[in-house]
mmCIF file of C-alpha atoms in Angstrom:
data_model
loop_
_atom_site.group_PDB
_atom_site.id
_atom_site.type_symbol
_atom_site.label_atom_id
_atom_site.label_comp_id
_atom_site.label_asym_id
_atom_site.label_seq_id
_atom_site.Cartn_x
_atom_site.Cartn_y
_atom_site.Cartn_z
ATOM 1 C CA MET A 1099 76.170 209.215 -20.124
ATOM 2 C CA ARG A 1100 73.308 207.332 -21.273
ATOM 3 C CA ARG A 1101 69.656 208.230 -21.436
ATOM 4 C CA LEU A 1102 66.635 205.710 -20.564
ATOM 5 C CA ASP A 1103 64.893 205.542 -23.115
ATOM 6 C CA GLU A 1104 68.310 204.727 -25.613
ATOM 7 C CA ILE A 1105 67.978 201.269 -24.522
ATOM 8 C CA SER A 1106 65.448 198.773 -24.012
ATOM 9 C CA ILE A 1107 62.795 199.179 -21.632
ATOM 10 C CA ILE A 1108 59.724 197.316 -21.930
ATOM 11 C CA PRO A 1109 57.029 198.943 -20.267
ATOM 12 C CA PHE A 1110 54.047 197.529 -18.529
ATOM 13 C CA PRO A 1111 49.452 198.260 -19.253
ATOM 14 C CA MET A 1112 66.450 209.643 -5.746
ATOM 15 C CA LEU A 1113 68.338 208.090 -2.962
ATOM 16 C CA ARG A 1114 67.020 205.503 -1.263
ATOM 17 C CA ILE A 1115 67.479 208.596 -0.127
ATOM 18 C CA SER A 1116 64.139 206.833 1.026
ATOM 19 C CA LEU A 1117 61.014 208.424 0.164
ATOM 20 C CA LEU A 1118 61.355 209.883 3.419
ATOM 21 C CA ALA A 1119 63.851 212.023 2.758
ATOM 22 C CA CYS A 1120 62.400 212.705 -0.822
ATOM 23 C CA ILE A 1121 59.392 214.623 1.352
ATOM 24 C CA GLY A 1122 61.257 216.146 3.903
ATOM 25 C CA LEU A 1123 60.676 214.684 6.579
ATOM 26 C CA PHE A 1124 63.478 212.469 6.903
ATOM 27 C CA GLN A 1125 67.158 214.350 6.568
ATOM 28 C CA VAL A 1126 70.039 212.731 4.488
ATOM 29 C CA ASN A 1127 72.319 213.662 6.990
ATOM 30 C CA TRP A 1128 70.131 212.341 10.277
ATOM 31 C CA LEU A 1129 71.104 208.483 8.578
ATOM 32 C CA GLY A 1130 73.638 211.524 9.087
ATOM 33 C CA ALA A 1131 83.042 176.793 6.036
ATOM 34 C CA ASP A 1132 83.326 174.274 5.527
ATOM 35 C CA GLU A 1133 82.251 171.816 8.228
ATOM 36 C CA LEU A 1134 84.357 168.602 8.990
ATOM 37 C CA THR A 1135 82.011 166.729 10.728
ATOM 38 C CA GLN A 1136 83.099 164.250 13.369
ATOM 39 C CA GLY A 1137 82.083 162.268 17.190
ATOM 40 C CA PHE A 1138 77.817 162.622 17.188
ATOM 41 C CA ASN A 1139 75.292 164.129 15.041
ATOM 42 C CA LEU A 1140 72.043 163.588 16.236
ATOM 43 C CA GLY A 1141 70.366 165.729 14.644
ATOM 44 C CA VAL A 1142 67.434 168.585 16.844
ATOM 45 C CA ILE A 1143 68.266 167.401 20.431
ATOM 46 C CA ASN A 1144 65.611 168.365 22.482
ATOM 47 C CA ARG A 1145 65.477 169.373 25.745
ATOM 48 C CA GLU A 1146 63.603 168.377 29.038
ATOM 49 C CA SER A 1147 63.456 171.695 30.418
ATOM 50 C CA GLN A 1148 59.329 173.585 29.432
ATOM 51 C CA ARG A 1149 60.653 177.382 30.147
ATOM 52 C CA LYS A 1150 60.540 179.440 27.059
ATOM 53 C CA THR A 1151 64.118 180.514 27.034
ATOM 54 C CA ILE A 1152 67.070 177.868 26.189
ATOM 55 C CA GLU A 1153 69.167 178.394 28.983
ATOM 56 C CA VAL A 1154 72.672 177.524 27.527
ATOM 57 C CA GLU A 1155 76.696 177.534 29.522
ATOM 58 C CA ILE A 1156 79.646 178.699 26.969
ATOM 59 C CA THR A 1157 82.557 177.642 27.943
ATOM 60 C CA ALA A 1158 86.013 177.890 25.454
ATOM 61 C CA ASP A 1159 89.818 177.658 25.755
ATOM 62 C CA SER A 1160 89.633 181.650 25.100
ATOM 63 C CA ASP A 1161 87.991 184.766 27.105
ATOM 64 C CA TRP A 1162 87.818 186.341 23.675
ATOM 65 C CA VAL A 1163 85.765 182.791 22.436
ATOM 66 C CA VAL A 1164 83.639 183.754 25.889
ATOM 67 C CA SER A 1165 83.097 186.639 25.007
ATOM 68 C CA LEU A 1166 81.922 187.333 21.830
ATOM 69 C CA VAL A 1167 79.757 183.952 21.864
ATOM 70 C CA SER A 1168 77.809 185.487 24.293
ATOM 71 C CA LYS A 1169 77.250 188.381 23.143
ATOM 72 C CA ALA A 1170 75.756 186.262 20.822
ATOM 73 C CA PHE A 1171 73.636 184.247 22.690
ATOM 74 C CA SER A 1172 72.387 187.672 24.146
ATOM 75 C CA SER A 1173 71.376 189.113 21.643
ATOM 76 C CA HIS A 1174 68.861 186.574 20.981
ATOM 77 C CA GLY A 1175 66.353 186.976 23.202
ATOM 78 C CA GLY A 1176 65.394 182.486 22.644
ATOM 79 C CA TYR A 1177 68.508 181.594 24.627
ATOM 80 C CA GLY A 1178 70.198 182.713 28.346
ATOM 81 C CA LEU A 1179 73.167 181.816 29.239
ATOM 82 C CA GLN A 1180 73.824 180.377 33.302
ATOM 83 C CA ARG A 1181 76.399 179.107 35.677
ATOM 84 C CA SER A 1182 77.313 175.925 35.265
ATOM 85 C CA GLY A 1183 74.828 173.376 36.574
ATOM 86 C CA GLN A 1184 71.373 175.404 35.947
ATOM 87 C CA SER A 1185 71.656 175.239 32.281
ATOM 88 C CA ASP A 1186 69.743 173.196 29.691
ATOM 89 C CA PHE A 1187 73.023 173.142 27.365
ATOM 90 C CA GLU A 1188 76.967 173.292 28.365
ATOM 91 C CA PHE A 1189 78.700 175.231 24.129
ATOM 92 C CA ARG A 1190 82.150 175.033 24.705
ATOM 93 C CA PHE A 1191 83.774 175.237 21.660
ATOM 94 C CA SER A 1192 87.240 174.457 21.078
ATOM 95 C CA ILE A 1193 90.257 176.381 18.942
ATOM 96 C CA PHE A 1194 92.213 174.556 15.857
ATOM 97 C CA GLU A 1195 94.883 175.126 13.709
ATOM 98 C CA ASN A 1196 93.588 177.398 10.420
ATOM 99 C CA ASN A 1197 90.231 179.061 11.551
ATOM 100 C CA GLN A 1198 88.757 176.363 12.861
ATOM 101 C CA VAL A 1199 86.396 175.965 15.820
ATOM 102 C CA GLU A 1200 85.830 172.392 17.228
ATOM 103 C CA LEU A 1201 81.902 172.948 19.172
ATOM 104 C CA THR A 1202 80.640 170.192 21.342
ATOM 105 C CA VAL A 1203 76.643 170.700 22.852
ATOM 106 C CA LEU A 1204 76.884 168.842 26.053
ATOM 107 C CA SER A 1205 73.715 168.610 29.204
ATOM 108 C CA GLY A 1206 72.771 166.724 32.212
ATOM 109 C CA SER A 1207 75.203 165.438 35.288
ATOM 110 C CA PRO A 1208 77.642 163.931 34.258
ATOM 111 C CA ALA A 1209 77.528 165.722 31.425
ATOM 112 C CA THR A 1210 77.123 164.143 28.382
ATOM 113 C CA ILE A 1211 77.983 164.518 25.040
ATOM 114 C CA LEU A 1212 75.173 164.809 22.664
ATOM 115 C CA PHE A 1213 76.795 166.345 19.347
ATOM 116 C CA GLN A 1214 80.258 166.906 18.373
ATOM 117 C CA LYS A 1215 81.146 168.867 15.275
ATOM 118 C CA ARG A 1216 84.538 171.118 13.683
ATOM 119 C CA VAL A 1217 83.449 174.377 11.592
ATOM 120 C CA SER A 1218 85.848 177.003 9.449
ATOM 121 C CA GLY A 1219 85.538 180.339 8.119
ATOM 122 C CA THR A 1220 87.607 182.330 6.187
ATOM 123 C CA ASN A 1221 88.759 183.458 9.691
ATOM 124 C CA LEU A 1222 88.872 182.519 13.588
ATOM 125 C CA THR A 1223 85.703 184.918 14.330
ATOM 126 C CA GLN A 1224 83.546 183.235 11.178
ATOM 127 C CA ALA A 1225 84.500 180.112 12.452
ATOM 128 C CA VAL A 1226 83.825 181.033 16.349
ATOM 129 C CA LEU A 1227 80.280 182.338 14.966
ATOM 130 C CA LYS A 1228 79.613 179.652 12.472
ATOM 131 C CA ALA A 1229 79.347 177.320 15.304
ATOM 132 C CA ALA A 1230 77.035 179.169 17.126
ATOM 133 C CA ASP A 1231 75.422 179.007 14.465
ATOM 134 C CA LEU A 1232 75.202 175.445 14.320
ATOM 135 C CA ALA A 1233 74.205 174.812 18.337
ATOM 136 C CA VAL A 1234 71.645 177.334 17.195
ATOM 137 C CA ARG A 1235 69.873 174.896 14.439
ATOM 138 C CA LYS A 1236 70.931 172.125 16.992
ATOM 139 C CA THR A 1237 69.587 173.262 20.001
ATOM 140 C CA SER A 1238 66.276 174.561 18.113
ATOM 141 C CA GLY A 1239 65.899 173.716 15.313
ATOM 142 C CA ASN A 1240 66.466 176.779 13.541
ATOM 143 C CA PRO A 1241 69.229 178.898 11.845
ATOM 144 C CA GLY A 1242 70.971 180.942 13.761
ATOM 145 C CA TYR A 1243 71.817 184.362 12.617
ATOM 146 C CA PHE A 1244 75.656 185.117 13.845
ATOM 147 C CA ALA A 1245 77.935 184.894 11.455
ATOM 148 C CA GLY A 1246 75.849 186.782 8.615
ATOM 149 C CA LYS A 1247 77.276 189.266 6.667
ATOM 150 C CA LEU A 1248 76.739 193.033 7.316
ATOM 151 C CA VAL A 1249 76.996 196.270 5.267
ATOM 152 C CA TRP A 1250 76.612 199.566 6.191
ATOM 153 C CA VAL A 1251 76.778 203.703 5.843
ATOM 154 C CA GLY A 1252 79.499 205.476 8.148
ATOM 155 C CA ASP A 1253 80.962 209.415 8.777
ATOM 156 C CA GLN A 1254 84.055 208.058 10.212
ATOM 157 C CA THR A 1255 85.637 209.903 7.618
ATOM 158 C CA GLY A 1256 83.868 212.890 7.621
ATOM 159 C CA SER A 1257 81.697 211.559 4.274
ATOM 160 C CA PRO A 1258 78.750 208.795 4.408
ATOM 161 C CA GLU A 1259 80.620 205.752 2.349
ATOM 162 C CA VAL A 1260 79.597 201.835 2.204
ATOM 163 C CA TYR A 1261 81.621 199.023 5.032
ATOM 164 C CA ILE A 1262 80.878 196.158 5.578
ATOM 165 C CA SER A 1263 81.784 194.197 8.611
ATOM 166 C CA ASP A 1264 80.651 190.380 10.674
ATOM 167 C CA LEU A 1265 77.178 191.550 12.619
ATOM 168 C CA PHE A 1266 79.569 192.132 16.406
ATOM 169 C CA PHE A 1267 81.916 194.461 14.573
ATOM 170 C CA VAL A 1268 84.845 192.415 15.324
ATOM 171 C CA ASN A 1269 86.209 192.734 11.880
ATOM 172 C CA VAL A 1270 85.952 195.719 9.507
ATOM 173 C CA VAL A 1271 85.997 196.727 6.071
ATOM 174 C CA ARG A 1272 86.040 200.002 4.316
ATOM 175 C CA VAL A 1273 84.312 199.274 0.987
ATOM 176 C CA THR A 1274 84.404 203.236 -0.352
ATOM 177 C CA LYS A 1275 87.172 205.829 -0.744
ATOM 178 C CA ASP A 1276 84.647 208.405 -2.480
ATOM 179 C CA GLY A 1277 85.005 211.502 0.229
ATOM 180 C CA ALA A 1278 81.373 211.492 -1.019
ATOM 181 C CA LYS A 1279 77.916 210.160 -0.564
ATOM 182 C CA CYS A 1280 77.719 206.379 -0.793
ATOM 183 C CA LEU A 1281 74.029 205.968 -0.338
ATOM 184 C CA SER A 1282 71.457 202.347 0.725
ATOM 185 C CA PRO A 1283 73.821 199.731 -0.042
ATOM 186 C CA ASN A 1284 72.907 196.440 -0.639
ATOM 187 C CA LEU A 1285 74.374 192.490 -0.723
ATOM 188 C CA SER A 1286 74.032 190.224 -3.470
ATOM 189 C CA PRO A 1287 72.409 187.100 -1.185
ATOM 190 C CA ASP A 1288 76.303 185.270 -2.134
ATOM 191 C CA GLY A 1289 78.010 188.035 -0.540
ATOM 192 C CA ARG A 1290 80.214 188.536 -2.330
ATOM 193 C CA SER A 1291 78.653 191.950 -3.577
ATOM 194 C CA VAL A 1292 77.774 195.453 -3.441
ATOM 195 C CA LEU A 1293 74.895 198.018 -5.223
ATOM 196 C CA PHE A 1294 74.889 201.305 -3.694
ATOM 197 C CA THR A 1295 74.819 204.653 -5.031
ATOM 198 C CA SER A 1296 77.444 206.999 -4.851
ATOM 199 C CA TYR A 1297 77.994 210.541 -6.280
ATOM 200 C CA TYR A 1298 81.490 210.528 -6.795
ATOM 201 C CA PRO A 1299 82.383 211.514 -8.817
ATOM 202 C CA ASN A 1300 80.328 213.970 -10.692
ATOM 203 C CA GLY A 1301 77.316 215.247 -8.240
ATOM 204 C CA PHE A 1302 74.861 213.355 -9.416
ATOM 205 C CA PRO A 1303 72.856 209.428 -7.849
ATOM 206 C CA ASP A 1304 74.794 206.610 -9.873
ATOM 207 C CA ILE A 1305 74.367 202.701 -9.263
ATOM 208 C CA TYR A 1306 77.815 201.141 -8.363
ATOM 209 C CA LYS A 1307 78.446 197.902 -8.179
ATOM 210 C CA THR A 1308 81.731 196.034 -6.236
ATOM 211 C CA ASP A 1309 83.106 192.503 -5.415
ATOM 212 C CA LEU A 1310 84.417 192.478 -2.574
ATOM 213 C CA ARG A 1311 86.190 189.330 -3.597
ATOM 214 C CA THR A 1312 88.543 191.841 -6.065
ATOM 215 C CA ARG A 1313 87.757 195.134 -5.019
ATOM 216 C CA ARG A 1314 86.441 194.905 -8.447
ATOM 217 C CA ARG A 1315 84.135 198.816 -8.534
ATOM 218 C CA GLU A 1316 82.115 199.768 -12.085
ATOM 219 C CA LEU A 1317 79.287 201.837 -12.843
ATOM 220 C CA PHE A 1318 76.039 199.996 -13.601
ATOM 221 C CA MET A 1319 73.565 202.360 -13.869
ATOM 222 C CA GLY A 1320 73.981 205.758 -14.702
ATOM 223 C CA PHE A 1321 71.456 207.087 -16.305
ATOM 224 C CA LYS A 1322 70.127 210.994 -16.469
ATOM 225 C CA GLY A 1323 68.388 211.933 -13.499
ATOM 226 C CA SER A 1324 69.056 209.741 -10.613
ATOM 227 C CA ASN A 1325 69.672 206.534 -9.956
ATOM 228 C CA THR A 1326 68.921 204.138 -6.365
ATOM 229 C CA GLY A 1327 67.065 202.209 -4.275
ATOM 230 C CA ALA A 1328 69.136 199.536 -5.786
ATOM 231 C CA THR A 1329 68.416 195.230 -4.115
ATOM 232 C CA PHE A 1330 68.876 191.962 -5.459
ATOM 233 C CA ASN A 1331 66.725 189.931 -5.180
ATOM 234 C CA PRO A 1332 66.439 186.758 -2.576
ATOM 235 C CA ARG A 1333 68.019 184.590 -5.766
ATOM 236 C CA GLY A 1334 70.669 187.035 -6.621
ATOM 237 C CA THR A 1335 69.858 187.107 -10.608
ATOM 238 C CA GLU A 1336 67.481 190.390 -10.532
ATOM 239 C CA ILE A 1337 67.662 194.208 -9.368
ATOM 240 C CA ALA A 1338 65.539 196.457 -8.123
ATOM 241 C CA LEU A 1339 65.872 200.351 -8.759
ATOM 242 C CA ILE A 1340 65.007 203.155 -9.189
ATOM 243 C CA LEU A 1341 64.696 205.788 -12.167
ATOM 244 C CA SER A 1342 63.793 208.893 -12.472
ATOM 245 C CA SER A 1343 65.677 209.388 -16.549
ATOM 246 C CA VAL A 1344 61.969 209.408 -17.905
ATOM 247 C CA GLY A 1345 60.724 212.621 -15.467
ATOM 248 C CA ASN A 1346 58.770 210.840 -12.195
ATOM 249 C CA ALA A 1347 61.078 208.838 -9.532
ATOM 250 C CA GLU A 1348 59.544 204.870 -10.997
ATOM 251 C CA LEU A 1349 60.220 201.005 -10.574
ATOM 252 C CA TYR A 1350 62.417 199.587 -12.507
ATOM 253 C CA ILE A 1351 63.670 195.566 -12.835
ATOM 254 C CA CYS A 1352 66.271 195.032 -14.222
ATOM 255 C CA ASP A 1353 68.850 191.895 -15.104
ATOM 256 C CA LEU A 1354 72.647 191.675 -13.588
ATOM 257 C CA SER A 1355 74.385 193.709 -16.634
ATOM 258 C CA GLY A 1356 71.742 196.423 -16.545
ATOM 259 C CA THR A 1357 70.570 195.974 -20.193
ATOM 260 C CA HIS A 1358 67.213 194.511 -19.663
ATOM 261 C CA ILE A 1359 65.338 196.409 -18.031
ATOM 262 C CA ARG A 1360 61.673 196.239 -17.514
ATOM 263 C CA ARG A 1361 59.695 199.508 -15.979
ATOM 264 C CA LEU A 1362 56.710 197.959 -13.032
ATOM 265 C CA THR A 1363 55.368 201.908 -12.741
ATOM 266 C CA ASN A 1364 53.539 205.067 -14.071
ATOM 267 C CA SER A 1365 53.432 207.432 -11.104
ATOM 268 C CA ARG A 1366 53.337 210.724 -13.072
ATOM 269 C CA ASN A 1367 53.566 212.955 -10.267
ATOM 270 C CA ALA A 1368 53.889 210.365 -7.501
ATOM 271 C CA VAL A 1369 57.697 209.538 -5.615
ATOM 272 C CA GLU A 1370 58.467 205.786 -5.738
ATOM 273 C CA ALA A 1371 61.777 204.648 -3.113
ATOM 274 C CA ASP A 1372 62.529 201.847 -1.215
ATOM 275 C CA PRO A 1373 61.737 198.701 -2.994
ATOM 276 C CA THR A 1374 61.720 194.891 -1.244
ATOM 277 C CA TRP A 1375 61.760 191.833 -2.021
ATOM 278 C CA ALA A 1376 59.005 189.299 -1.631
ATOM 279 C CA PRO A 1377 61.210 185.614 -0.564
ATOM 280 C CA ASN A 1378 59.919 183.911 -3.855
ATOM 281 C CA GLY A 1379 60.418 186.491 -5.748
ATOM 282 C CA ARG A 1380 57.527 187.539 -7.755
ATOM 283 C CA THR A 1381 56.386 190.926 -6.074
ATOM 284 C CA ILE A 1382 58.246 193.716 -4.874
ATOM 285 C CA ALA A 1383 56.795 196.181 -2.143
ATOM 286 C CA PHE A 1384 57.650 199.878 -2.129
ATOM 287 C CA THR A 1385 57.198 203.319 -0.871
ATOM 288 C CA SER A 1386 54.857 206.103 -2.336
ATOM 289 C CA ASP A 1387 53.113 209.768 -1.795
ATOM 290 C CA ARG A 1388 50.574 209.085 -4.678
ATOM 291 C CA LEU A 1389 47.427 209.295 -2.171
ATOM 292 C CA GLY A 1390 49.999 212.187 -0.418
ATOM 293 C CA SER A 1391 51.725 210.907 1.576
ATOM 294 C CA PRO A 1392 54.304 207.668 1.836
ATOM 295 C CA GLN A 1393 52.505 204.451 2.093
ATOM 296 C CA LEU A 1394 53.511 201.171 1.113
ATOM 297 C CA PHE A 1395 52.387 199.384 -1.916
ATOM 298 C CA ARG A 1396 53.132 195.744 -3.847
ATOM 299 C CA VAL A 1397 53.230 195.032 -7.811
ATOM 300 C CA SER A 1398 54.224 191.876 -9.344
ATOM 301 C CA ILE A 1399 57.261 192.281 -11.190
ATOM 302 C CA THR A 1400 54.752 191.231 -14.167
ATOM 303 C CA GLY A 1401 53.294 194.171 -14.292
ATOM 304 C CA GLY A 1402 49.772 195.495 -13.236
ATOM 305 C CA ARG A 1403 48.333 198.238 -11.138
ATOM 306 C CA PRO A 1404 50.246 198.643 -8.046
ATOM 307 C CA GLU A 1405 48.295 197.359 -4.924
ATOM 308 C CA ARG A 1406 48.154 199.838 -1.360
ATOM 309 C CA ILE A 1407 48.967 197.697 0.975
ATOM 310 C CA PRO A 1408 46.995 198.442 4.172
ATOM 311 C CA THR A 1409 49.120 198.793 7.156
ATOM 312 C CA ASN A 1410 46.840 202.071 8.659
ATOM 313 C CA ILE A 1411 48.560 202.635 11.798
ATOM 314 C CA SER A 1412 50.333 206.222 10.142
ATOM 315 C CA GLY A 1413 50.389 208.929 8.080
ATOM 316 C CA ILE A 1414 53.444 208.140 7.049
ATOM 317 C CA CYS A 1415 54.442 204.455 6.850
ATOM 318 C CA ALA A 1416 58.556 203.831 4.166
ATOM 319 C CA GLU A 1417 60.972 201.446 3.895
ATOM 320 C CA PRO A 1418 59.530 198.249 3.660
ATOM 321 C CA ALA A 1419 61.743 194.744 4.318
ATOM 322 C CA TRP A 1420 60.011 191.320 3.024
ATOM 323 C CA ASN A 1421 60.428 189.291 5.989
ATOM 324 C CA PRO A 1422 62.577 186.305 4.357
ATOM 325 C CA VAL A 1423 61.232 183.228 5.822
ATOM 326 C CA HIS A 1424 57.408 184.534 6.687
ATOM 327 C CA PRO A 1425 56.048 185.412 3.434
ATOM 328 C CA ASN A 1426 53.588 187.424 5.456
ATOM 329 C CA GLN A 1427 55.083 190.189 7.405
ATOM 330 C CA ILE A 1428 56.564 193.055 5.636
ATOM 331 C CA ALA A 1429 58.256 195.306 8.764
ATOM 332 C CA PHE A 1430 58.526 198.940 8.313
ATOM 333 C CA THR A 1431 59.054 202.918 9.163
ATOM 334 C CA ILE A 1432 56.000 204.713 10.507
ATOM 335 C CA LEU A 1433 56.428 208.194 11.937
ATOM 336 C CA GLN A 1434 54.304 208.098 15.167
ATOM 337 C CA GLY A 1435 53.315 211.424 16.976
ATOM 338 C CA ARG A 1436 57.144 212.589 17.197
ATOM 339 C CA ARG A 1437 59.493 209.924 16.116
ATOM 340 C CA PHE A 1438 59.974 207.732 13.551
ATOM 341 C CA LYS A 1439 59.328 203.257 15.222
ATOM 342 C CA ILE A 1440 59.398 200.120 13.809
ATOM 343 C CA ALA A 1441 56.228 198.417 12.524
ATOM 344 C CA LEU A 1442 55.156 194.850 11.699
ATOM 345 C CA TYR A 1443 52.016 194.067 9.144
ATOM 346 C CA ASP A 1444 51.138 190.661 8.899
ATOM 347 C CA MET A 1445 48.946 190.970 6.365
ATOM 348 C CA ALA A 1446 47.570 187.094 7.027
ATOM 349 C CA GLU A 1447 45.917 188.688 9.852
ATOM 350 C CA SER A 1448 45.578 192.337 8.454
ATOM 351 C CA ARG A 1449 47.076 193.238 11.421
ATOM 352 C CA THR A 1450 50.206 195.858 12.298
ATOM 353 C CA LYS A 1451 52.651 196.306 15.370
ATOM 354 C CA VAL A 1452 54.669 198.866 17.029
ATOM 355 C CA ILE A 1453 58.216 196.346 17.537
ATOM 356 C CA THR A 1454 60.399 198.887 18.853
ATOM 357 C CA ARG A 1455 60.495 200.838 22.264
ATOM 358 C CA GLY A 1456 62.195 204.354 24.288
ATOM 359 C CA GLY A 1457 62.625 207.706 22.978
ATOM 360 C CA GLY A 1458 64.683 207.813 20.324
ATOM 361 C CA ASP A 1459 64.129 206.937 16.707
ATOM 362 C CA ALA A 1460 64.091 203.662 15.171
ATOM 363 C CA VAL A 1461 64.982 203.518 10.946
ATOM 364 C CA GLU A 1462 65.113 201.414 7.795
ATOM 365 C CA PRO A 1463 64.422 197.977 8.361
ATOM 366 C CA THR A 1464 66.247 194.788 7.302
ATOM 367 C CA TRP A 1465 65.743 190.978 8.630
ATOM 368 C CA LEU A 1466 68.270 188.306 10.047
ATOM 369 C CA ASN A 1467 68.124 185.178 7.805
ATOM 370 C CA ASP A 1468 65.456 183.979 10.766
ATOM 371 C CA GLY A 1469 62.869 185.462 10.152
ATOM 372 C CA ARG A 1470 62.288 186.940 13.844
ATOM 373 C CA HIS A 1471 65.221 189.823 14.280
ATOM 374 C CA ILE A 1472 65.669 192.822 12.796
ATOM 375 C CA VAL A 1473 68.219 195.303 12.625
ATOM 376 C CA TYR A 1474 68.190 199.016 12.277
ATOM 377 C CA THR A 1475 69.020 202.430 12.411
ATOM 378 C CA ALA A 1476 68.458 204.003 15.877
ATOM 379 C CA GLY A 1477 68.920 207.464 16.705
ATOM 380 C CA LYS A 1478 68.904 209.942 19.404
ATOM 381 C CA GLY A 1479 70.011 213.739 19.946
ATOM 382 C CA LYS A 1480 72.670 213.264 16.972
ATOM 383 C CA LYS A 1481 73.601 209.194 17.615
ATOM 384 C CA ARG A 1482 73.369 206.953 14.617
ATOM 385 C CA GLY A 1483 73.884 203.090 15.268
ATOM 386 C CA LEU A 1484 72.376 200.774 14.805
ATOM 387 C CA VAL A 1485 70.617 197.942 16.718
ATOM 388 C CA LEU A 1486 69.601 194.454 16.922
ATOM 389 C CA LEU A 1487 66.240 193.778 17.281
ATOM 390 C CA ASP A 1488 64.214 190.134 18.194
ATOM 391 C CA SER A 1489 60.548 190.156 17.354
ATOM 392 C CA GLN A 1490 59.175 188.417 19.387
ATOM 393 C CA THR A 1491 60.168 189.369 22.464
ATOM 394 C CA GLY A 1492 61.006 192.729 22.524
ATOM 395 C CA ARG A 1493 65.242 191.904 23.499
ATOM 396 C CA SER A 1494 66.945 194.948 22.439
ATOM 397 C CA THR A 1495 71.577 194.794 21.692
ATOM 398 C CA GLU A 1496 73.382 197.756 20.629
ATOM 399 C CA LEU A 1497 76.026 195.782 17.345
ATOM 400 C CA HIS A 1498 78.486 198.918 16.541
ATOM 401 C CA ARG A 1499 81.287 200.027 19.107
ATOM 402 C CA ARG A 1500 81.744 203.629 20.767
ATOM 403 C CA GLY A 1501 83.545 206.461 18.873
ATOM 404 C CA GLN A 1502 83.056 204.489 15.662
ATOM 405 C CA GLY A 1503 80.916 207.922 14.182
ATOM 406 C CA LYS A 1504 77.616 207.812 13.001
ATOM 407 C CA ILE A 1505 76.397 204.461 11.576
ATOM 408 C CA PHE A 1506 73.133 204.074 8.331
ATOM 409 C CA GLN A 1507 70.855 202.252 5.646
ATOM 410 C CA PRO A 1508 72.288 199.250 7.662
ATOM 411 C CA HIS A 1509 71.948 195.617 5.076
ATOM 412 C CA PHE A 1510 72.272 192.376 6.675
ATOM 413 C CA VAL A 1511 72.743 188.793 4.452
ATOM 414 C CA TYR A 1512 73.699 185.130 5.424
ATOM 415 C CA PRO A 1513 75.709 183.661 2.314
ATOM 416 C CA PHE A 1514 76.329 180.539 4.172
ATOM 417 C CA PRO A 1515 74.428 177.227 3.406
#
């Protein structure tokens, strides 16, 4: 086992186990195609209707496709499902061989083809969801998120293991078989590798990296103490992480090889956790209890004194997630009353608002690629699962299937252009 002082460290003048778990407020067990152009391509399609939602009719040559696409658009908040003759657009999905799906966008009476394109994927589910994302792009001008990848922790086998799936849990693949706690998975931006903390095989929290194409796994960080919270930057070129080898749990960044490490915090008696990168990759937000209770801070990757993020909403603020599209927004977890909730802080307006509803707990937010939607862990009683939230309308959708056990600590990427 290496010591942190045995390698190159450049100083500046735990586990995601989030800081909530570190201070005992939140128990860890609580958590527990390529496109082929055909026909018309008219750019973003305008509509005459002034309704807030875009009303669409979904048609396909398969009931399964209609069901999947309908669930996807129902989760959005910006779209409504309508019958024939009452919609702004008809989205028609046609299945072809080799995991190809053709999207046709129609409107009017009689129906006129406005756009048509064939999309391919690594499997049929992915092709269908990529085609649905294309429909979102063409009718709203914004990116779709339906075909993204989701990594998470599940306890179906009796111990927390890492899994990867599509957003709607059609295809689920188990990544680890450690028989020990695996926590805090984080996907690379290209979706090809995952970082996570595991207590296998020696009972200590070390960081591992798995190539999802070859299934090759390697020890990424195994210093004395805890090695946790590994998080890729938006370009996939650097990694933020929390190490405690020199004493306290401190924030570091390193290259992809894990050999060139820079320390960003020196908090003495405090605990740092939950690093998240700004969209430009120049700043990291994190949780720290240096003021006595968990609050949000940010620090430049070039060093300097960490600055508190003045959310001013709760004595407990943790698990920040920086919006990948709107750099002025950070989602995070707060304790309000006796429940955990997801809040949204707008740095431009210096304003914070709670965006989750209901009587259960809401923790561990992760943004989707459109900068509008969030996936978080919802808990009520002994149940734990993932919920997709539209931060603009408040619409929420359960993602996991019944009987899958406790599911928590999600992280999302959209690895397609």
